[in-house]
Amino acid sequence: MLMPPKVLPDTDTDTDTDAAHDAVADPVQALVTLVAYLRPRRGEDETAPARRFSAVMEVLENDAGRTAALRSHIETLLNTRQLVGFFADSGVLPVTGFFTELGRIVTDRLLPDL
């Protein structure tokens, strides 16, 4: 069976050492590592990413401690970072302010492009 990267503490085997804690202390680094593990790689079998995803899901379904740790990482990331820039860069939120964007939307509706 494929094993996901060591980004979440293994509740069965990890001790409370600094090295084990540092490996998963930063939620950004933990999630970057997890996403990098899941992403397709050049030249690999097209089913490999699905197998890796299934392996991660199996670990999360069978280990409540790791599931709670992943949830904690995501909550920490969302609660401690200013994500407006992230959402603006990804296209979810515009970089412009509320009234500027409202004006643009209203103008586009009233005066469509020619």
PDB file of N, CA and C in Angstrom:
ATOM      1  N   MET A   1       0.835  -1.179   0.000  1.00  0.00           N
ATOM      2  CA  MET A   1       0.000   0.000   0.000  1.00  0.00           C
ATOM      3  C   MET A   1       0.878   1.241   0.000  1.00  0.00           C
ATOM      4  N   LEU A   2       0.484   2.264  -0.736  1.00  0.00           N
ATOM      5  CA  LEU A   2       1.188   3.540  -0.736  1.00  0.00           C
ATOM      6  C   LEU A   2       1.021   4.214   0.614  1.00  0.00           C
ATOM      7  N   MET A   3       2.052   4.881   1.057  1.00  0.00           N
ATOM      8  CA  MET A   3       1.955   5.622   2.313  1.00  0.00           C
ATOM      9  C   MET A   3       2.105   7.107   2.022  1.00  0.00           C
ATOM     10  N   PRO A   4       1.201   7.927   2.550  1.00  0.00           N
ATOM     11  CA  PRO A   4       1.309   9.361   2.341  1.00  0.00           C
ATOM     12  C   PRO A   4       2.533   9.929   3.037  1.00  0.00           C
ATOM     13  N   PRO A   5       2.925  11.134   2.684  1.00  0.00           N
ATOM     14  CA  PRO A   5       4.101  11.738   3.306  1.00  0.00           C
ATOM     15  C   PRO A   5       3.866  11.969   4.786  1.00  0.00           C
ATOM     16  N   LYS A   6       4.934  12.097   5.508  1.00  0.00           N
ATOM     17  CA  LYS A   6       4.866  12.291   6.950  1.00  0.00           C
ATOM     18  C   LYS A   6       4.598  13.767   7.251  1.00  0.00           C
ATOM     19  N   VAL A   7       3.386  14.227   6.963  1.00  0.00           N
ATOM     20  CA  VAL A   7       3.047  15.623   7.228  1.00  0.00           C
ATOM     21  C   VAL A   7       2.132  15.761   8.433  1.00  0.00           C
ATOM     22  N   LEU A   8       1.564  14.653   8.861  1.00  0.00           N
ATOM     23  CA  LEU A   8       0.718  14.663  10.040  1.00  0.00           C
ATOM     24  C   LEU A   8       1.288  13.682  11.045  1.00  0.00           C
ATOM     25  N   PRO A   9       1.191  13.988  12.332  1.00  0.00           N
ATOM     26  CA  PRO A   9       1.788  13.098  13.318  1.00  0.00           C
ATOM     27  C   PRO A   9       1.146  11.720  13.295  1.00  0.00           C
ATOM     28  N   ASP A  10       1.963  10.712  13.410  1.00  0.00           N
ATOM     29  CA  ASP A  10       1.480   9.339  13.501  1.00  0.00           C
ATOM     30  C   ASP A  10       1.172   9.099  14.972  1.00  0.00           C
ATOM     31  N   THR A  11      -0.101   9.031  15.297  1.00  0.00           N
ATOM     32  CA  THR A  11      -0.501   8.960  16.701  1.00  0.00           C
ATOM     33  C   THR A  11      -0.063   7.656  17.362  1.00  0.00           C
ATOM     34  N   ASP A  12       0.238   6.638  16.562  1.00  0.00           N
ATOM     35  CA  ASP A  12       0.650   5.366  17.143  1.00  0.00           C
ATOM     36  C   ASP A  12       2.137   5.317  17.458  1.00  0.00           C
ATOM     37  N   THR A  13       2.967   5.996  16.664  1.00  0.00           N
ATOM     38  CA  THR A  13       4.399   5.808  16.815  1.00  0.00           C
ATOM     39  C   THR A  13       5.169   7.055  17.171  1.00  0.00           C
ATOM     40  N   ASP A  14       4.633   8.253  16.889  1.00  0.00           N
ATOM     41  CA  ASP A  14       5.393   9.469  17.166  1.00  0.00           C
ATOM     42  C   ASP A  14       5.491   9.719  18.665  1.00  0.00           C
ATOM     43  N   THR A  15       6.652  10.167  19.045  1.00  0.00           N
ATOM     44  CA  THR A  15       6.819  10.628  20.412  1.00  0.00           C
ATOM     45  C   THR A  15       6.755  12.132  20.378  1.00  0.00           C
ATOM     46  N   ASP A  16       6.824  12.738  21.513  1.00  0.00           N
ATOM     47  CA  ASP A  16       6.696  14.196  21.583  1.00  0.00           C
ATOM     48  C   ASP A  16       8.052  14.852  21.449  1.00  0.00           C
ATOM     49  N   THR A  17       8.870  14.388  20.517  1.00  0.00           N
ATOM     50  CA  THR A  17      10.191  14.978  20.327  1.00  0.00           C
ATOM     51  C   THR A  17      10.084  16.236  19.504  1.00  0.00           C
ATOM     52  N   ASP A  18      11.100  17.094  19.609  1.00  0.00           N
ATOM     53  CA  ASP A  18      11.109  18.331  18.845  1.00  0.00           C
ATOM     54  C   ASP A  18      11.123  18.048  17.345  1.00  0.00           C
ATOM     55  N   ALA A  19      11.859  17.047  16.909  1.00  0.00           N
ATOM     56  CA  ALA A  19      11.958  16.743  15.479  1.00  0.00           C
ATOM     57  C   ALA A  19      10.596  16.330  14.923  1.00  0.00           C
ATOM     58  N   ALA A  20       9.878  15.481  15.634  1.00  0.00           N
ATOM     59  CA  ALA A  20       8.561  15.052  15.164  1.00  0.00           C
ATOM     60  C   ALA A  20       7.595  16.226  15.163  1.00  0.00           C
ATOM     61  N   HIS A  21       7.710  17.087  16.155  1.00  0.00           N
ATOM     62  CA  HIS A  21       6.811  18.234  16.232  1.00  0.00           C
ATOM     63  C   HIS A  21       7.134  19.249  15.138  1.00  0.00           C
ATOM     64  N   ASP A  22       8.412  19.516  14.895  1.00  0.00           N
ATOM     65  CA  ASP A  22       8.802  20.503  13.886  1.00  0.00           C
ATOM     66  C   ASP A  22       8.376  20.090  12.487  1.00  0.00           C
ATOM     67  N   ALA A  23       8.335  18.791  12.219  1.00  0.00           N
ATOM     68  CA  ALA A  23       7.972  18.302  10.896  1.00  0.00           C
ATOM     69  C   ALA A  23       6.530  18.657  10.545  1.00  0.00           C
ATOM     70  N   VAL A  24       5.687  18.836  11.547  1.00  0.00           N
ATOM     71  CA  VAL A  24       4.280  19.116  11.286  1.00  0.00           C
ATOM     72  C   VAL A  24       3.813  20.405  11.954  1.00  0.00           C
ATOM     73  N   ALA A  25       4.720  21.195  12.519  1.00  0.00           N
ATOM     74  CA  ALA A  25       4.336  22.388  13.261  1.00  0.00           C
ATOM     75  C   ALA A  25       3.773  23.477  12.361  1.00  0.00           C
ATOM     76  N   ASP A  26       4.322  23.660  11.180  1.00  0.00           N
ATOM     77  CA  ASP A  26       3.878  24.714  10.281  1.00  0.00           C
ATOM     78  C   ASP A  26       2.768  24.179   9.387  1.00  0.00           C
ATOM     79  N   PRO A  27       1.541  24.677   9.550  1.00  0.00           N
ATOM     80  CA  PRO A  27       0.450  24.143   8.732  1.00  0.00           C
ATOM     81  C   PRO A  27       0.639  24.391   7.238  1.00  0.00           C
ATOM     82  N   VAL A  28       1.269  25.495   6.885  1.00  0.00           N
ATOM     83  CA  VAL A  28       1.500  25.780   5.464  1.00  0.00           C
ATOM     84  C   VAL A  28       2.423  24.720   4.867  1.00  0.00           C
ATOM     85  N   GLN A  29       3.533  24.453   5.545  1.00  0.00           N
ATOM     86  CA  GLN A  29       4.482  23.466   5.024  1.00  0.00           C
ATOM     87  C   GLN A  29       3.857  22.078   4.974  1.00  0.00           C
ATOM     88  N   ALA A  30       3.076  21.734   5.980  1.00  0.00           N
ATOM     89  CA  ALA A  30       2.424  20.426   5.991  1.00  0.00           C
ATOM     90  C   ALA A  30       1.468  20.281   4.813  1.00  0.00           C
ATOM     91  N   LEU A  31       0.679  21.307   4.542  1.00  0.00           N
ATOM     92  CA  LEU A  31      -0.276  21.231   3.441  1.00  0.00           C
ATOM     93  C   LEU A  31       0.410  21.299   2.081  1.00  0.00           C
ATOM     94  N   VAL A  32       1.497  22.071   1.980  1.00  0.00           N
ATOM     95  CA  VAL A  32       2.275  22.107   0.734  1.00  0.00           C
ATOM     96  C   VAL A  32       2.834  20.720   0.433  1.00  0.00           C
ATOM     97  N   THR A  33       3.360  20.063   1.454  1.00  0.00           N
ATOM     98  CA  THR A  33       3.907  18.720   1.281  1.00  0.00           C
ATOM     99  C   THR A  33       2.828  17.733   0.858  1.00  0.00           C
ATOM    100  N   LEU A  34       1.666  17.835   1.493  1.00  0.00           N
ATOM    101  CA  LEU A  34       0.565  16.935   1.159  1.00  0.00           C
ATOM    102  C   LEU A  34       0.092  17.142  -0.281  1.00  0.00           C
ATOM    103  N   VAL A  35      -0.073  18.396  -0.695  1.00  0.00           N
ATOM    104  CA  VAL A  35      -0.518  18.679  -2.064  1.00  0.00           C
ATOM    105  C   VAL A  35       0.542  18.238  -3.076  1.00  0.00           C
ATOM    106  N   ALA A  36       1.808  18.467  -2.764  1.00  0.00           N
ATOM    107  CA  ALA A  36       2.887  18.033  -3.664  1.00  0.00           C
ATOM    108  C   ALA A  36       2.867  16.514  -3.821  1.00  0.00           C
ATOM    109  N   TYR A  37       2.566  15.807  -2.747  1.00  0.00           N
ATOM    110  CA  TYR A  37       2.476  14.350  -2.798  1.00  0.00           C
ATOM    111  C   TYR A  37       1.329  13.910  -3.714  1.00  0.00           C
ATOM    112  N   LEU A  38       0.214  14.634  -3.659  1.00  0.00           N
ATOM    113  CA  LEU A  38      -0.977  14.240  -4.415  1.00  0.00           C
ATOM    114  C   LEU A  38      -0.916  14.617  -5.900  1.00  0.00           C
ATOM    115  N   ARG A  39      -0.168  15.635  -6.234  1.00  0.00           N
ATOM    116  CA  ARG A  39      -0.139  16.130  -7.622  1.00  0.00           C
ATOM    117  C   ARG A  39       0.491  15.122  -8.584  1.00  0.00           C
ATOM    118  N   PRO A  40      -0.003  15.117  -9.828  1.00  0.00           N
ATOM    119  CA  PRO A  40       0.589  14.232 -10.840  1.00  0.00           C
ATOM    120  C   PRO A  40       2.025  14.651 -11.155  1.00  0.00           C
ATOM    121  N   ARG A  41       2.835  13.675 -11.505  1.00  0.00           N
ATOM    122  CA  ARG A  41       4.224  13.925 -11.878  1.00  0.00           C
ATOM    123  C   ARG A  41       4.398  13.621 -13.358  1.00  0.00           C
ATOM    124  N   ARG A  42       5.363  14.291 -13.966  1.00  0.00           N
ATOM    125  CA  ARG A  42       5.626  14.068 -15.399  1.00  0.00           C
ATOM    126  C   ARG A  42       5.977  12.607 -15.663  1.00  0.00           C
ATOM    127  N   GLY A  43       5.357  12.089 -16.706  1.00  0.00           N
ATOM    128  CA  GLY A  43       5.714  10.765 -17.180  1.00  0.00           C
ATOM    129  C   GLY A  43       5.210   9.599 -16.347  1.00  0.00           C
ATOM    130  N   GLU A  44       4.448   9.859 -15.304  1.00  0.00           N
ATOM    131  CA  GLU A  44       3.969   8.736 -14.504  1.00  0.00           C
ATOM    132  C   GLU A  44       2.631   8.232 -15.028  1.00  0.00           C
ATOM    133  N   ASP A  45       2.286   7.055 -14.610  1.00  0.00           N
ATOM    134  CA  ASP A  45       1.021   6.437 -14.968  1.00  0.00           C
ATOM    135  C   ASP A  45      -0.123   7.369 -14.560  1.00  0.00           C
ATOM    136  N   GLU A  46      -1.128   7.503 -15.412  1.00  0.00           N
ATOM    137  CA  GLU A  46      -2.215   8.438 -15.123  1.00  0.00           C
ATOM    138  C   GLU A  46      -3.069   8.034 -13.932  1.00  0.00           C
ATOM    139  N   THR A  47      -2.953   6.799 -13.465  1.00  0.00           N
ATOM    140  CA  THR A  47      -3.727   6.370 -12.300  1.00  0.00           C
ATOM    141  C   THR A  47      -2.967   6.578 -10.989  1.00  0.00           C
ATOM    142  N   ALA A  48      -1.699   6.947 -11.070  1.00  0.00           N
ATOM    143  CA  ALA A  48      -0.879   7.106  -9.856  1.00  0.00           C
ATOM    144  C   ALA A  48      -1.422   8.170  -8.910  1.00  0.00           C
ATOM    145  N   PRO A  49      -1.821   9.361  -9.395  1.00  0.00           N
ATOM    146  CA  PRO A  49      -2.367  10.350  -8.454  1.00  0.00           C
ATOM    147  C   PRO A  49      -3.626   9.854  -7.738  1.00  0.00           C
ATOM    148  N   ALA A  50      -4.468   9.117  -8.449  1.00  0.00           N
ATOM    149  CA  ALA A  50      -5.678   8.569  -7.824  1.00  0.00           C
ATOM    150  C   ALA A  50      -5.318   7.549  -6.748  1.00  0.00           C
ATOM    151  N   ARG A  51      -4.283   6.755  -6.994  1.00  0.00           N
ATOM    152  CA  ARG A  51      -3.842   5.786  -5.984  1.00  0.00           C
ATOM    153  C   ARG A  51      -3.298   6.502  -4.747  1.00  0.00           C
ATOM    154  N   ARG A  52      -2.528   7.579  -4.965  1.00  0.00           N
ATOM    155  CA  ARG A  52      -2.002   8.338  -3.826  1.00  0.00           C
ATOM    156  C   ARG A  52      -3.142   8.982  -3.033  1.00  0.00           C
ATOM    157  N   PHE A  53      -4.125   9.544  -3.749  1.00  0.00           N
ATOM    158  CA  PHE A  53      -5.272  10.147  -3.076  1.00  0.00           C
ATOM    159  C   PHE A  53      -6.018   9.091  -2.259  1.00  0.00           C
ATOM    160  N   SER A  54      -6.217   7.917  -2.833  1.00  0.00           N
ATOM    161  CA  SER A  54      -6.897   6.832  -2.119  1.00  0.00           C
ATOM    162  C   SER A  54      -6.125   6.421  -0.878  1.00  0.00           C
ATOM    163  N   ALA A  55      -4.797   6.405  -0.973  1.00  0.00           N
ATOM    164  CA  ALA A  55      -3.971   6.058   0.183  1.00  0.00           C
ATOM    165  C   ALA A  55      -4.129   7.088   1.299  1.00  0.00           C
ATOM    166  N   VAL A  56      -4.143   8.368   0.933  1.00  0.00           N
ATOM    167  CA  VAL A  56      -4.331   9.424   1.933  1.00  0.00           C
ATOM    168  C   VAL A  56      -5.714   9.291   2.569  1.00  0.00           C
ATOM    169  N   MET A  57      -6.735   9.076   1.749  1.00  0.00           N
ATOM    170  CA  MET A  57      -8.092   8.942   2.290  1.00  0.00           C
ATOM    171  C   MET A  57      -8.203   7.746   3.222  1.00  0.00           C
ATOM    172  N   GLU A  58      -7.549   6.649   2.863  1.00  0.00           N
ATOM    173  CA  GLU A  58      -7.594   5.460   3.716  1.00  0.00           C
ATOM    174  C   GLU A  58      -6.946   5.741   5.070  1.00  0.00           C
ATOM    175  N   VAL A  59      -5.809   6.423   5.057  1.00  0.00           N
ATOM    176  CA  VAL A  59      -5.138   6.772   6.315  1.00  0.00           C
ATOM    177  C   VAL A  59      -6.038   7.672   7.154  1.00  0.00           C
ATOM    178  N   LEU A  60      -6.642   8.672   6.526  1.00  0.00           N
ATOM    179  CA  LEU A  60      -7.504   9.599   7.267  1.00  0.00           C
ATOM    180  C   LEU A  60      -8.759   8.912   7.796  1.00  0.00           C
ATOM    181  N   GLU A  61      -9.310   7.973   7.031  1.00  0.00           N
ATOM    182  CA  GLU A  61     -10.499   7.257   7.482  1.00  0.00           C
ATOM    183  C   GLU A  61     -10.203   6.324   8.645  1.00  0.00           C
ATOM    184  N   ASN A  62      -8.974   5.815   8.713  1.00  0.00           N
ATOM    185  CA  ASN A  62      -8.631   4.833   9.742  1.00  0.00           C
ATOM    186  C   ASN A  62      -7.887   5.412  10.938  1.00  0.00           C
ATOM    187  N   ASP A  63      -7.537   6.671  10.904  1.00  0.00           N
ATOM    188  CA  ASP A  63      -6.766   7.260  11.997  1.00  0.00           C
ATOM    189  C   ASP A  63      -7.383   8.596  12.394  1.00  0.00           C
ATOM    190  N   ALA A  64      -8.193   8.568  13.443  1.00  0.00           N
ATOM    191  CA  ALA A  64      -8.885   9.779  13.888  1.00  0.00           C
ATOM    192  C   ALA A  64      -7.901  10.862  14.326  1.00  0.00           C
ATOM    193  N   GLY A  65      -6.750  10.467  14.838  1.00  0.00           N
ATOM    194  CA  GLY A  65      -5.749  11.437  15.265  1.00  0.00           C
ATOM    195  C   GLY A  65      -5.193  12.230  14.093  1.00  0.00           C
ATOM    196  N   ARG A  66      -4.899  11.541  13.005  1.00  0.00           N
ATOM    197  CA  ARG A  66      -4.387  12.243  11.814  1.00  0.00           C
ATOM    198  C   ARG A  66      -5.468  13.100  11.174  1.00  0.00           C
ATOM    199  N   THR A  67      -6.706  12.619  11.189  1.00  0.00           N
ATOM    200  CA  THR A  67      -7.810  13.409  10.661  1.00  0.00           C
ATOM    201  C   THR A  67      -7.960  14.703  11.460  1.00  0.00           C
ATOM    202  N   ALA A  68      -7.888  14.586  12.783  1.00  0.00           N
ATOM    203  CA  ALA A  68      -7.985  15.775  13.641  1.00  0.00           C
ATOM    204  C   ALA A  68      -6.800  16.712  13.408  1.00  0.00           C
ATOM    205  N   ALA A  69      -5.615  16.147  13.186  1.00  0.00           N
ATOM    206  CA  ALA A  69      -4.434  16.974  12.934  1.00  0.00           C
ATOM    207  C   ALA A  69      -4.569  17.725  11.616  1.00  0.00           C
ATOM    208  N   LEU A  70      -5.070  17.065  10.576  1.00  0.00           N
ATOM    209  CA  LEU A  70      -5.273  17.732   9.290  1.00  0.00           C
ATOM    210  C   LEU A  70      -6.306  18.839   9.428  1.00  0.00           C
ATOM    211  N   ARG A  71      -7.393  18.537  10.129  1.00  0.00           N
ATOM    212  CA  ARG A  71      -8.419  19.557  10.366  1.00  0.00           C
ATOM    213  C   ARG A  71      -7.828  20.746  11.111  1.00  0.00           C
ATOM    214  N   SER A  72      -7.004  20.477  12.098  1.00  0.00           N
ATOM    215  CA  SER A  72      -6.359  21.538  12.870  1.00  0.00           C
ATOM    216  C   SER A  72      -5.440  22.382  11.991  1.00  0.00           C
ATOM    217  N   HIS A  73      -4.675  21.730  11.104  1.00  0.00           N
ATOM    218  CA  HIS A  73      -3.798  22.461  10.186  1.00  0.00           C
ATOM    219  C   HIS A  73      -4.611  23.401   9.301  1.00  0.00           C
ATOM    220  N   ILE A  74      -5.706  22.909   8.757  1.00  0.00           N
ATOM    221  CA  ILE A  74      -6.531  23.729   7.870  1.00  0.00           C
ATOM    222  C   ILE A  74      -7.166  24.881   8.641  1.00  0.00           C
ATOM    223  N   GLU A  75      -7.690  24.596   9.840  1.00  0.00           N
ATOM    224  CA  GLU A  75      -8.285  25.657  10.657  1.00  0.00           C
ATOM    225  C   GLU A  75      -7.248  26.708  11.040  1.00  0.00           C
ATOM    226  N   THR A  76      -6.059  26.262  11.427  1.00  0.00           N
ATOM    227  CA  THR A  76      -4.996  27.195  11.789  1.00  0.00           C
ATOM    228  C   THR A  76      -4.629  28.072  10.606  1.00  0.00           C
ATOM    229  N   LEU A  77      -4.497  27.474   9.439  1.00  0.00           N
ATOM    230  CA  LEU A  77      -4.168  28.232   8.240  1.00  0.00           C
ATOM    231  C   LEU A  77      -5.229  29.281   7.944  1.00  0.00           C
ATOM    232  N   LEU A  78      -6.490  28.897   8.014  1.00  0.00           N
ATOM    233  CA  LEU A  78      -7.569  29.830   7.698  1.00  0.00           C
ATOM    234  C   LEU A  78      -7.730  30.914   8.764  1.00  0.00           C
ATOM    235  N   ASN A  79      -7.426  30.591  10.011  1.00  0.00           N
ATOM    236  CA  ASN A  79      -7.620  31.544  11.097  1.00  0.00           C
ATOM    237  C   ASN A  79      -6.429  32.468  11.336  1.00  0.00           C
ATOM    238  N   THR A  80      -5.242  32.097  10.871  1.00  0.00           N
ATOM    239  CA  THR A  80      -4.057  32.889  11.201  1.00  0.00           C
ATOM    240  C   THR A  80      -3.460  33.627  10.009  1.00  0.00           C
ATOM    241  N   ARG A  81      -3.941  33.415   8.836  1.00  0.00           N
ATOM    242  CA  ARG A  81      -3.397  34.067   7.647  1.00  0.00           C
ATOM    243  C   ARG A  81      -4.412  35.028   7.076  1.00  0.00           C
ATOM    244  N   GLN A  82      -3.913  36.088   6.481  1.00  0.00           N
ATOM    245  CA  GLN A  82      -4.785  36.975   5.728  1.00  0.00           C
ATOM    246  C   GLN A  82      -4.854  36.419   4.315  1.00  0.00           C
ATOM    247  N   LEU A  83      -5.983  35.867   3.977  1.00  0.00           N
ATOM    248  CA  LEU A  83      -6.107  35.118   2.734  1.00  0.00           C
ATOM    249  C   LEU A  83      -6.693  35.932   1.588  1.00  0.00           C
ATOM    250  N   VAL A  84      -6.915  37.228   1.792  1.00  0.00           N
ATOM    251  CA  VAL A  84      -7.492  38.040   0.725  1.00  0.00           C
ATOM    252  C   VAL A  84      -6.586  38.015  -0.504  1.00  0.00           C
ATOM    253  N   GLY A  85      -5.282  38.189  -0.313  1.00  0.00           N
ATOM    254  CA  GLY A  85      -4.352  38.144  -1.440  1.00  0.00           C
ATOM    255  C   GLY A  85      -4.371  36.809  -2.144  1.00  0.00           C
ATOM    256  N   PHE A  86      -4.434  35.734  -1.372  1.00  0.00           N
ATOM    257  CA  PHE A  86      -4.507  34.396  -1.961  1.00  0.00           C
ATOM    258  C   PHE A  86      -5.750  34.250  -2.828  1.00  0.00           C
ATOM    259  N   PHE A  87      -6.906  34.642  -2.281  1.00  0.00           N
ATOM    260  CA  PHE A  87      -8.141  34.515  -3.039  1.00  0.00           C
ATOM    261  C   PHE A  87      -8.149  35.445  -4.248  1.00  0.00           C
ATOM    262  N   ALA A  88      -7.582  36.636  -4.115  1.00  0.00           N
ATOM    263  CA  ALA A  88      -7.518  37.561  -5.239  1.00  0.00           C
ATOM    264  C   ALA A  88      -6.615  36.998  -6.334  1.00  0.00           C
ATOM    265  N   ASP A  89      -5.452  36.461  -5.956  1.00  0.00           N
ATOM    266  CA  ASP A  89      -4.534  35.889  -6.944  1.00  0.00           C
ATOM    267  C   ASP A  89      -5.125  34.678  -7.654  1.00  0.00           C
ATOM    268  N   SER A  90      -5.951  33.921  -6.931  1.00  0.00           N
ATOM    269  CA  SER A  90      -6.530  32.717  -7.528  1.00  0.00           C
ATOM    270  C   SER A  90      -7.781  33.019  -8.342  1.00  0.00           C
ATOM    271  N   GLY A  91      -8.267  34.275  -8.277  1.00  0.00           N
ATOM    272  CA  GLY A  91      -9.449  34.643  -9.043  1.00  0.00           C
ATOM    273  C   GLY A  91     -10.744  34.501  -8.286  1.00  0.00           C
ATOM    274  N   VAL A  92     -10.691  34.047  -7.029  1.00  0.00           N
ATOM    275  CA  VAL A  92     -11.904  33.894  -6.241  1.00  0.00           C
ATOM    276  C   VAL A  92     -12.425  35.258  -5.814  1.00  0.00           C
ATOM    277  N   LEU A  93     -11.536  36.134  -5.398  1.00  0.00           N
ATOM    278  CA  LEU A  93     -11.898  37.504  -5.030  1.00  0.00           C
ATOM    279  C   LEU A  93     -11.133  38.477  -5.914  1.00  0.00           C
ATOM    280  N   PRO A  94     -11.745  39.584  -6.262  1.00  0.00           N
ATOM    281  CA  PRO A  94     -11.008  40.578  -7.043  1.00  0.00           C
ATOM    282  C   PRO A  94     -10.034  41.346  -6.157  1.00  0.00           C
ATOM    283  N   VAL A  95      -8.990  41.881  -6.758  1.00  0.00           N
ATOM    284  CA  VAL A  95      -8.008  42.685  -6.038  1.00  0.00           C
ATOM    285  C   VAL A  95      -8.591  44.050  -5.698  1.00  0.00           C
ATOM    286  N   THR A  96      -9.534  44.523  -6.509  1.00  0.00           N
ATOM    287  CA  THR A  96     -10.126  45.841  -6.294  1.00  0.00           C
ATOM    288  C   THR A  96     -11.022  45.826  -5.065  1.00  0.00           C
ATOM    289  N   GLY A  97     -11.367  47.017  -4.594  1.00  0.00           N
ATOM    290  CA  GLY A  97     -12.240  47.150  -3.439  1.00  0.00           C
ATOM    291  C   GLY A  97     -13.684  46.833  -3.767  1.00  0.00           C
ATOM    292  N   PHE A  98     -14.504  46.807  -2.739  1.00  0.00           N
ATOM    293  CA  PHE A  98     -15.904  46.431  -2.893  1.00  0.00           C
ATOM    294  C   PHE A  98     -16.640  47.391  -3.826  1.00  0.00           C
ATOM    295  N   PHE A  99     -16.529  48.710  -3.552  1.00  0.00           N
ATOM    296  CA  PHE A  99     -17.290  49.675  -4.346  1.00  0.00           C
ATOM    297  C   PHE A  99     -16.763  49.774  -5.774  1.00  0.00           C
ATOM    298  N   THR A 100     -15.475  49.647  -5.956  1.00  0.00           N
ATOM    299  CA  THR A 100     -14.915  49.653  -7.306  1.00  0.00           C
ATOM    300  C   THR A 100     -15.451  48.473  -8.100  1.00  0.00           C
ATOM    301  N   GLU A 101     -15.469  47.322  -7.484  1.00  0.00           N
ATOM    302  CA  GLU A 101     -15.965  46.125  -8.165  1.00  0.00           C
ATOM    303  C   GLU A 101     -17.468  46.228  -8.405  1.00  0.00           C
ATOM    304  N   LEU A 102     -18.210  46.765  -7.448  1.00  0.00           N
ATOM    305  CA  LEU A 102     -19.648  46.943  -7.626  1.00  0.00           C
ATOM    306  C   LEU A 102     -19.918  47.877  -8.799  1.00  0.00           C
ATOM    307  N   GLY A 103     -19.163  48.969  -8.867  1.00  0.00           N
ATOM    308  CA  GLY A 103     -19.320  49.898  -9.977  1.00  0.00           C
ATOM    309  C   GLY A 103     -19.016  49.245 -11.313  1.00  0.00           C
ATOM    310  N   ARG A 104     -17.984  48.425 -11.352  1.00  0.00           N
ATOM    311  CA  ARG A 104     -17.632  47.727 -12.586  1.00  0.00           C
ATOM    312  C   ARG A 104     -18.746  46.778 -13.015  1.00  0.00           C
ATOM    313  N   ILE A 105     -19.308  46.050 -12.063  1.00  0.00           N
ATOM    314  CA  ILE A 105     -20.377  45.093 -12.385  1.00  0.00           C
ATOM    315  C   ILE A 105     -21.610  45.826 -12.895  1.00  0.00           C
ATOM    316  N   VAL A 106     -21.996  46.894 -12.207  1.00  0.00           N
ATOM    317  CA  VAL A 106     -23.181  47.659 -12.621  1.00  0.00           C
ATOM    318  C   VAL A 106     -22.947  48.258 -14.006  1.00  0.00           C
ATOM    319  N   THR A 107     -21.766  48.840 -14.225  1.00  0.00           N
ATOM    320  CA  THR A 107     -21.448  49.433 -15.526  1.00  0.00           C
ATOM    321  C   THR A 107     -21.483  48.373 -16.630  1.00  0.00           C
ATOM    322  N   ASP A 108     -20.947  47.211 -16.364  1.00  0.00           N
ATOM    323  CA  ASP A 108     -20.959  46.130 -17.362  1.00  0.00           C
ATOM    324  C   ASP A 108     -22.383  45.676 -17.682  1.00  0.00           C
ATOM    325  N   ARG A 109     -23.259  45.710 -16.706  1.00  0.00           N
ATOM    326  CA  ARG A 109     -24.641  45.306 -16.946  1.00  0.00           C
ATOM    327  C   ARG A 109     -25.401  46.376 -17.738  1.00  0.00           C
ATOM    328  N   LEU A 110     -25.131  47.654 -17.402  1.00  0.00           N
ATOM    329  CA  LEU A 110     -25.847  48.733 -18.074  1.00  0.00           C
ATOM    330  C   LEU A 110     -25.275  49.057 -19.429  1.00  0.00           C
ATOM    331  N   LEU A 111     -23.964  48.999 -19.541  1.00  0.00           N
ATOM    332  CA  LEU A 111     -23.270  49.340 -20.790  1.00  0.00           C
ATOM    333  C   LEU A 111     -22.417  48.154 -21.234  1.00  0.00           C
ATOM    334  N   PRO A 112     -23.011  47.159 -21.827  1.00  0.00           N
ATOM    335  CA  PRO A 112     -22.240  45.974 -22.232  1.00  0.00           C
ATOM    336  C   PRO A 112     -21.170  46.329 -23.279  1.00  0.00           C
ATOM    337  N   ASP A 113     -20.154  45.471 -23.370  1.00  0.00           N
ATOM    338  CA  ASP A 113     -19.086  45.666 -24.348  1.00  0.00           C
ATOM    339  C   ASP A 113     -19.655  45.660 -25.758  1.00  0.00           C
ATOM    340  N   LEU A 114     -19.020  46.467 -26.622  1.00  0.00           N
ATOM    341  CA  LEU A 114     -19.458  46.532 -28.024  1.00  0.00           C
ATOM    342  C   LEU A 114     -18.743  45.519 -28.869  1.00  0.00           C
TER     343      LEU A 114
END
